[in-house]
Amino acid sequence: MPGQSAITLYQDDGMSSLLCFEGVSKHYPHQAPILLPDWQLAHEAHCLVLGPSGCGKSTLLALAGGLLTPDSGTVTLDGRIISGLAEGRRDQLRARLVGLVFQTLHLVSALNVGNNLALAQYTAGQSVDRKRIHGLLAAVGMASMINRMPETLSQGQAQRVAIARALVTRPKLILADEPTAALDDASAEQTAALLLDQARACGASLVVASHDRRLREAFPTVLELGLETA
Ligand SMILES: Nc1ncnc2c1ncn2[C@@H]1O[C@H](COP(=O)(O)OP(=O)(O)OP(=O)(O)O)[C@@H](O)[C@H]1O
Ligand SMILES: [Mg+2]
């Protein structure tokens, strides 16, 4: 890609990466195409995607999780070219391999905390594992709130539930979009640490997209996007 170098975020031989972007671009109407750098993420690697508003961070996460497909190039997830699959197959693969934490958390308001996690397991084609649900809620400090309805939680509590929900299906990849945007310094640090700790505990890779430079120190690798990508 002109003007951009390939970024490799791991030290492997290139065959065992969990996620790989090659020559990826996304064209939205009425604006210059977003050209993303070539990059790879190893199994169990953790990466922060940094860059200013509008540079393409959420687009990158959506492409990584197969929510969007690129207009050119390939996105490979766990050995499959996810960008070439039909929507239904991408949905299946995402349910099985990917845990998503969005800024708007999308907890299901009609279900209590425990059942929000159970629904994620069911949707991924797994049997509901109450022990794992309880264990993960305990790990994020929310076990005592397993029967609470989402609307009764604070933003920080709801975010912990969303993190537990992203992990409950044992995904290989966790994608988190701006998880610290609305938080003060201490909470932002805690949330980043929680995501990293839980990803490590579950053996998952983690990609966090943010414009929050406070997170830089917490991540071993950083992929910087600039507005020239958009
Ligand atoms: N559905 C869409 N239709 C048209 N343009 C879009 C769409 N989604 C994103 N864009 C545009 O693509 C560019 C990148 O958007 P994206 O949301 O990926 O950026 P971002 O880095 O996540 O920004 P922010 O930090 O504000 O969340 C922006 O210029 C945005 O306006
Ligand atoms: Mg965004």
mmCIF file of C-alpha atoms and ligand atoms in Angstrom:
data_model
loop_
_atom_site.group_PDB
_atom_site.id
_atom_site.type_symbol
_atom_site.label_atom_id
_atom_site.label_comp_id
_atom_site.label_asym_id
_atom_site.label_seq_id
_atom_site.Cartn_x
_atom_site.Cartn_y
_atom_site.Cartn_z
ATOM 1 C CA MET A 1 0.000 0.000 0.000
ATOM 2 C CA PRO A 2 1.593 3.309 -1.009
ATOM 3 C CA GLY A 3 2.987 5.319 1.860
ATOM 4 C CA GLN A 4 2.281 2.696 4.489
ATOM 5 C CA SER A 5 4.517 0.025 5.885
ATOM 6 C CA ALA A 6 3.364 -3.402 6.980
ATOM 7 C CA ILE A 7 3.136 -3.724 10.735
ATOM 8 C CA THR A 8 3.659 -7.092 12.327
ATOM 9 C CA LEU A 9 2.536 -7.246 15.898
ATOM 10 C CA TYR A 10 4.122 -10.519 16.795
ATOM 11 C CA GLN A 11 7.360 -12.404 16.349
ATOM 12 C CA ASP A 12 6.099 -15.564 14.709
ATOM 13 C CA ASP A 13 6.619 -17.056 11.252
ATOM 14 C CA GLY A 14 3.392 -15.620 9.855
ATOM 15 C CA MET A 15 1.615 -18.976 9.674
ATOM 16 C CA SER A 16 0.030 -19.015 13.088
ATOM 17 C CA SER A 17 -1.485 -15.549 13.389
ATOM 18 C CA LEU A 18 -5.043 -15.352 14.659
ATOM 19 C CA LEU A 19 -5.915 -12.247 12.675
ATOM 20 C CA CYS A 20 -4.352 -10.916 9.481
ATOM 21 C CA PHE A 21 -5.193 -7.814 7.411
ATOM 22 C CA GLU A 22 -3.729 -7.650 3.898
ATOM 23 C CA GLY A 23 -4.326 -4.727 1.537
ATOM 24 C CA VAL A 24 -7.620 -3.882 3.236
ATOM 25 C CA SER A 25 -9.656 -0.865 2.210
ATOM 26 C CA LYS A 26 -13.190 0.223 3.012
ATOM 27 C CA HIS A 27 -15.076 2.702 0.860
ATOM 28 C CA TYR A 28 -17.947 4.586 2.442
ATOM 29 C CA PRO A 29 -20.010 6.858 0.173
ATOM 30 C CA HIS A 30 -18.971 10.492 -0.279
ATOM 31 C CA GLN A 31 -15.519 10.224 1.264
ATOM 32 C CA ALA A 32 -12.013 9.040 0.497
ATOM 33 C CA PRO A 33 -11.501 5.313 1.038
ATOM 34 C CA ILE A 34 -10.116 4.104 4.351
ATOM 35 C CA LEU A 35 -6.830 2.315 3.664
ATOM 36 C CA LEU A 36 -5.763 0.134 6.577
ATOM 37 C CA PRO A 37 -2.183 -1.016 7.127
ATOM 38 C CA ASP A 38 -1.211 -4.640 6.715
ATOM 39 C CA TRP A 39 -0.957 -6.186 10.146
ATOM 40 C CA GLN A 40 -1.139 -9.470 11.967
ATOM 41 C CA LEU A 41 -2.021 -10.431 15.497
ATOM 42 C CA ALA A 42 -0.748 -13.607 17.125
ATOM 43 C CA HIS A 43 -2.783 -15.953 19.277
ATOM 44 C CA GLU A 44 -2.908 -14.525 22.818
ATOM 45 C CA ALA A 45 -1.408 -11.185 21.716
ATOM 46 C CA HIS A 46 -2.830 -7.869 22.922
ATOM 47 C CA CYS A 47 -2.945 -4.763 20.790
ATOM 48 C CA LEU A 48 -4.167 -1.197 21.168
ATOM 49 C CA VAL A 49 -5.406 0.543 18.014
ATOM 50 C CA LEU A 50 -4.914 4.256 18.542
ATOM 51 C CA GLY A 51 -5.851 7.212 16.411
ATOM 52 C CA PRO A 52 -7.963 10.350 16.182
ATOM 53 C CA SER A 53 -11.713 10.406 15.665
ATOM 54 C CA GLY A 54 -12.660 9.337 12.157
ATOM 55 C CA CYS A 55 -9.405 7.536 11.312
ATOM 56 C CA GLY A 56 -11.088 4.132 10.966
ATOM 57 C CA LYS A 57 -10.676 2.367 14.328
ATOM 58 C CA SER A 58 -14.280 1.161 14.604
ATOM 59 C CA THR A 59 -14.175 0.181 10.935
ATOM 60 C CA LEU A 60 -11.074 -1.908 11.602
ATOM 61 C CA LEU A 61 -12.777 -3.698 14.518
ATOM 62 C CA ALA A 62 -15.924 -4.304 12.461
ATOM 63 C CA LEU A 63 -13.794 -5.795 9.670
ATOM 64 C CA ALA A 64 -11.858 -7.935 12.166
ATOM 65 C CA GLY A 65 -15.097 -9.353 13.569
ATOM 66 C CA GLY A 66 -16.723 -9.854 10.162
ATOM 67 C CA LEU A 67 -19.445 -7.289 10.859
ATOM 68 C CA LEU A 68 -18.263 -5.512 7.709
ATOM 69 C CA THR A 69 -16.450 -6.789 4.633
ATOM 70 C CA PRO A 70 -13.672 -4.820 2.907
ATOM 71 C CA ASP A 71 -13.908 -3.437 -0.607
ATOM 72 C CA SER A 72 -10.436 -4.744 -1.350
ATOM 73 C CA GLY A 73 -7.954 -6.977 0.418
ATOM 74 C CA THR A 74 -8.464 -9.852 2.811
ATOM 75 C CA VAL A 75 -9.135 -10.308 6.509
ATOM 76 C CA THR A 76 -8.143 -13.746 7.791
ATOM 77 C CA LEU A 77 -9.432 -14.939 11.157
ATOM 78 C CA ASP A 78 -8.094 -18.155 12.634
ATOM 79 C CA GLY A 79 -7.028 -19.418 9.215
ATOM 80 C CA ARG A 80 -10.249 -18.536 7.372
ATOM 81 C CA ILE A 81 -10.625 -15.612 4.971
ATOM 82 C CA ILE A 82 -13.589 -14.181 6.835
ATOM 83 C CA SER A 83 -13.886 -11.278 4.404
ATOM 84 C CA GLY A 84 -14.805 -13.717 1.610
ATOM 85 C CA LEU A 85 -17.586 -15.497 3.490
ATOM 86 C CA ALA A 86 -21.331 -14.952 3.180
ATOM 87 C CA GLU A 87 -22.971 -13.024 6.014
ATOM 88 C CA GLY A 88 -24.474 -16.114 7.670
ATOM 89 C CA ARG A 89 -21.089 -17.854 7.844
ATOM 90 C CA ARG A 90 -19.454 -14.711 9.197
ATOM 91 C CA ASP A 91 -22.149 -14.510 11.870
ATOM 92 C CA GLN A 92 -21.474 -18.127 12.874
ATOM 93 C CA LEU A 93 -17.729 -17.630 12.965
ATOM 94 C CA ARG A 94 -18.084 -14.450 15.010
ATOM 95 C CA ALA A 95 -20.384 -16.143 17.522
ATOM 96 C CA ARG A 96 -17.852 -18.947 17.952
ATOM 97 C CA LEU A 97 -14.558 -17.044 17.873
ATOM 98 C CA VAL A 98 -15.134 -13.403 18.791
ATOM 99 C CA GLY A 99 -16.228 -11.542 21.916
ATOM 100 C CA LEU A 100 -17.358 -7.952 21.336
ATOM 101 C CA VAL A 101 -17.397 -5.053 23.795
ATOM 102 C CA PHE A 102 -18.998 -1.986 22.259
ATOM 103 C CA GLN A 103 -19.053 1.491 23.745
ATOM 104 C CA THR A 104 -22.827 1.265 23.853
ATOM 105 C CA LEU A 105 -22.920 -2.028 25.674
ATOM 106 C CA HIS A 106 -26.011 -3.632 24.115
ATOM 107 C CA LEU A 107 -26.996 -5.610 27.205
ATOM 108 C CA VAL A 108 -30.442 -7.140 26.654
ATOM 109 C CA SER A 109 -32.705 -5.069 28.891
ATOM 110 C CA ALA A 110 -35.338 -7.804 29.347
ATOM 111 C CA LEU A 111 -32.799 -10.284 30.762
ATOM 112 C CA ASN A 112 -30.985 -10.195 34.072
ATOM 113 C CA VAL A 113 -27.186 -10.120 34.234
ATOM 114 C CA GLY A 114 -26.736 -13.897 34.421
ATOM 115 C CA ASN A 115 -29.141 -14.513 31.564
ATOM 116 C CA ASN A 116 -27.380 -11.928 29.392
ATOM 117 C CA LEU A 117 -24.302 -14.163 29.643
ATOM 118 C CA ALA A 118 -26.385 -17.314 29.139
ATOM 119 C CA LEU A 119 -27.851 -15.815 25.958
ATOM 120 C CA ALA A 120 -24.342 -15.245 24.586
ATOM 121 C CA GLN A 121 -23.497 -18.919 25.180
ATOM 122 C CA TYR A 122 -26.757 -20.027 23.570
ATOM 123 C CA THR A 123 -26.209 -17.764 20.547
ATOM 124 C CA ALA A 124 -22.723 -19.244 20.109
ATOM 125 C CA GLY A 125 -24.265 -22.715 19.938
ATOM 126 C CA GLN A 126 -22.928 -23.670 23.359
ATOM 127 C CA SER A 127 -24.832 -25.206 26.208
ATOM 128 C CA VAL A 128 -25.456 -22.811 29.053
ATOM 129 C CA ASP A 129 -22.690 -23.197 31.617
ATOM 130 C CA ARG A 130 -23.888 -21.610 34.886
ATOM 131 C CA LYS A 131 -20.596 -22.345 36.611
ATOM 132 C CA ARG A 132 -18.625 -20.412 34.012
ATOM 133 C CA ILE A 133 -21.142 -17.556 34.079
ATOM 134 C CA HIS A 134 -20.787 -17.278 37.831
ATOM 135 C CA GLY A 135 -17.001 -17.589 37.680
ATOM 136 C CA LEU A 136 -16.640 -14.831 35.108
ATOM 137 C CA LEU A 137 -19.012 -12.505 36.935
ATOM 138 C CA ALA A 138 -16.952 -13.128 40.070
ATOM 139 C CA ALA A 139 -13.754 -12.342 38.137
ATOM 140 C CA VAL A 140 -15.129 -8.922 37.151
ATOM 141 C CA GLY A 141 -16.552 -8.252 40.636
ATOM 142 C CA MET A 142 -20.197 -8.670 39.617
ATOM 143 C CA ALA A 143 -21.185 -12.062 41.077
ATOM 144 C CA SER A 144 -23.475 -10.486 43.664
ATOM 145 C CA MET A 145 -25.418 -8.776 40.866
ATOM 146 C CA ILE A 146 -26.171 -11.895 38.807
ATOM 147 C CA ASN A 147 -29.936 -11.418 39.227
ATOM 148 C CA ARG A 148 -29.989 -7.656 38.642
ATOM 149 C CA MET A 149 -31.597 -6.154 35.533
ATOM 150 C CA PRO A 150 -29.264 -4.105 33.300
ATOM 151 C CA GLU A 151 -31.135 -0.821 33.826
ATOM 152 C CA THR A 152 -30.359 -0.971 37.559
ATOM 153 C CA LEU A 153 -26.574 -1.026 36.972
ATOM 154 C CA SER A 154 -24.192 1.899 36.877
ATOM 155 C CA GLN A 155 -22.288 2.477 33.614
ATOM 156 C CA GLY A 156 -19.142 0.960 35.132
ATOM 157 C CA GLN A 157 -21.024 -2.099 36.428
ATOM 158 C CA ALA A 158 -22.755 -2.595 33.075
ATOM 159 C CA GLN A 159 -19.380 -2.382 31.390
ATOM 160 C CA ARG A 160 -18.023 -5.149 33.633
ATOM 161 C CA VAL A 161 -20.979 -7.312 32.687
ATOM 162 C CA ALA A 162 -20.341 -6.586 29.000
ATOM 163 C CA ILE A 163 -16.711 -7.659 29.436
ATOM 164 C CA ALA A 164 -17.785 -10.882 31.176
ATOM 165 C CA ARG A 165 -20.321 -11.512 28.412
ATOM 166 C CA ALA A 166 -17.639 -11.057 25.743
ATOM 167 C CA LEU A 167 -15.528 -13.730 27.451
ATOM 168 C CA VAL A 168 -18.172 -16.239 28.495
ATOM 169 C CA THR A 169 -18.108 -18.101 25.173
ATOM 170 C CA ARG A 170 -14.314 -18.637 25.427
ATOM 171 C CA PRO A 171 -13.591 -16.550 22.302
ATOM 172 C CA LYS A 172 -10.189 -16.593 20.661
ATOM 173 C CA LEU A 173 -10.442 -12.869 19.942
ATOM 174 C CA ILE A 174 -11.893 -10.023 21.998
ATOM 175 C CA LEU A 175 -12.644 -6.752 20.215
ATOM 176 C CA ALA A 176 -13.345 -3.723 22.406
ATOM 177 C CA ASP A 177 -14.324 -0.352 20.930
ATOM 178 C CA GLU A 178 -13.573 2.702 23.088
ATOM 179 C CA PRO A 179 -14.101 0.871 26.378
ATOM 180 C CA THR A 180 -12.723 3.770 28.417
ATOM 181 C CA ALA A 181 -14.159 6.754 26.564
ATOM 182 C CA ALA A 182 -16.521 7.877 29.310
ATOM 183 C CA LEU A 183 -14.289 7.000 32.268
ATOM 184 C CA ASP A 184 -11.992 8.994 34.529
ATOM 185 C CA ASP A 185 -8.275 8.131 34.665
ATOM 186 C CA ALA A 186 -8.530 5.576 37.481
ATOM 187 C CA SER A 187 -11.532 3.791 35.963
ATOM 188 C CA ALA A 188 -9.936 3.817 32.501
ATOM 189 C CA GLU A 189 -6.823 2.175 33.918
ATOM 190 C CA GLN A 190 -8.906 -0.415 35.806
ATOM 191 C CA THR A 191 -10.983 -1.251 32.741
ATOM 192 C CA ALA A 192 -7.899 -1.707 30.567
ATOM 193 C CA ALA A 193 -6.332 -3.901 33.261
ATOM 194 C CA LEU A 194 -9.541 -5.927 33.566
ATOM 195 C CA LEU A 195 -9.708 -6.544 29.831
ATOM 196 C CA LEU A 196 -6.040 -7.525 29.695
ATOM 197 C CA ASP A 197 -6.258 -9.773 32.776
ATOM 198 C CA GLN A 198 -9.365 -11.536 31.544
ATOM 199 C CA ALA A 199 -7.973 -11.966 28.031
ATOM 200 C CA ARG A 200 -4.836 -13.519 29.546
ATOM 201 C CA ALA A 201 -6.860 -15.749 31.865
ATOM 202 C CA CYS A 202 -8.944 -16.999 28.924
ATOM 203 C CA GLY A 203 -6.006 -17.311 26.504
ATOM 204 C CA ALA A 204 -7.695 -14.863 24.124
ATOM 205 C CA SER A 205 -6.167 -12.229 21.881
ATOM 206 C CA LEU A 206 -7.378 -8.710 22.534
ATOM 207 C CA VAL A 207 -7.751 -5.681 20.273
ATOM 208 C CA VAL A 208 -8.843 -2.443 21.914
ATOM 209 C CA ALA A 209 -9.639 0.566 19.707
ATOM 210 C CA SER A 210 -9.382 3.947 21.359
ATOM 211 C CA HIS A 211 -8.357 7.548 20.970
ATOM 212 C CA ASP A 212 -7.412 7.438 24.666
ATOM 213 C CA ARG A 213 -3.644 7.767 24.850
ATOM 214 C CA ARG A 214 -3.797 6.974 28.585
ATOM 215 C CA LEU A 215 -4.026 3.318 27.544
ATOM 216 C CA ARG A 216 -0.685 3.283 25.722
ATOM 217 C CA GLU A 217 1.332 2.139 28.717
ATOM 218 C CA ALA A 218 -0.936 -0.843 29.406
ATOM 219 C CA PHE A 219 -0.483 -2.474 25.987
ATOM 220 C CA PRO A 220 2.578 -4.274 24.706
ATOM 221 C CA THR A 221 1.847 -3.339 21.086
ATOM 222 C CA VAL A 222 0.173 -0.316 19.551
ATOM 223 C CA LEU A 223 -1.144 0.080 16.011
ATOM 224 C CA GLU A 224 -1.364 3.792 15.225
ATOM 225 C CA LEU A 225 -3.816 4.914 12.551
ATOM 226 C CA GLY A 226 -3.750 8.446 11.196
ATOM 227 C CA LEU A 227 -6.388 10.551 9.521
ATOM 228 C CA GLU A 228 -4.601 9.905 6.217
ATOM 229 C CA THR A 229 -6.027 6.360 6.417
ATOM 230 C CA ALA A 230 -9.545 7.794 6.174
HETATM 231 N N1 LIG B 1 -21.737 3.627 7.873
HETATM 232 C C1 LIG B 1 -20.979 4.631 7.451
HETATM 233 N N2 LIG B 1 -21.346 5.352 6.356
HETATM 234 C C2 LIG B 1 -20.571 6.343 5.890
HETATM 235 N N3 LIG B 1 -19.394 6.714 6.449
HETATM 236 C C3 LIG B 1 -18.999 6.050 7.534
HETATM 237 C C4 LIG B 1 -19.765 4.979 8.079
HETATM 238 N N4 LIG B 1 -19.086 4.488 9.164
HETATM 239 C C5 LIG B 1 -17.973 5.240 9.270
HETATM 240 N N5 LIG B 1 -17.911 6.170 8.299
HETATM 241 C C6 LIG B 1 -16.849 7.136 8.106
HETATM 242 O O1 LIG B 1 -15.617 6.439 8.041
HETATM 243 C C7 LIG B 1 -14.596 7.141 8.740
HETATM 244 C C8 LIG B 1 -14.035 6.242 9.828
HETATM 245 O O2 LIG B 1 -15.066 5.978 10.768
HETATM 246 P P1 LIG B 1 -14.817 5.122 12.078
HETATM 247 O O3 LIG B 1 -16.088 5.072 12.821
HETATM 248 O O4 LIG B 1 -14.185 3.821 11.684
HETATM 249 O O5 LIG B 1 -13.716 6.018 12.813
HETATM 250 P P2 LIG B 1 -13.172 5.958 14.304
HETATM 251 O O6 LIG B 1 -11.679 6.036 14.223
HETATM 252 O O7 LIG B 1 -13.750 4.790 15.009
HETATM 253 O O8 LIG B 1 -13.734 7.298 14.940
HETATM 254 P P3 LIG B 1 -14.170 7.623 16.464
HETATM 255 O O9 LIG B 1 -12.889 7.757 17.247
HETATM 256 O O10 LIG B 1 -14.893 8.927 16.345
HETATM 257 O O11 LIG B 1 -15.029 6.499 16.955
HETATM 258 C C9 LIG B 1 -15.238 8.421 9.263
HETATM 259 O O12 LIG B 1 -14.914 9.479 8.393
HETATM 260 C C10 LIG B 1 -16.723 8.125 9.234
HETATM 261 O O13 LIG B 1 -17.472 9.295 8.992
HETATM 262 MG MG MG B 2 -15.024 4.587 16.661
#
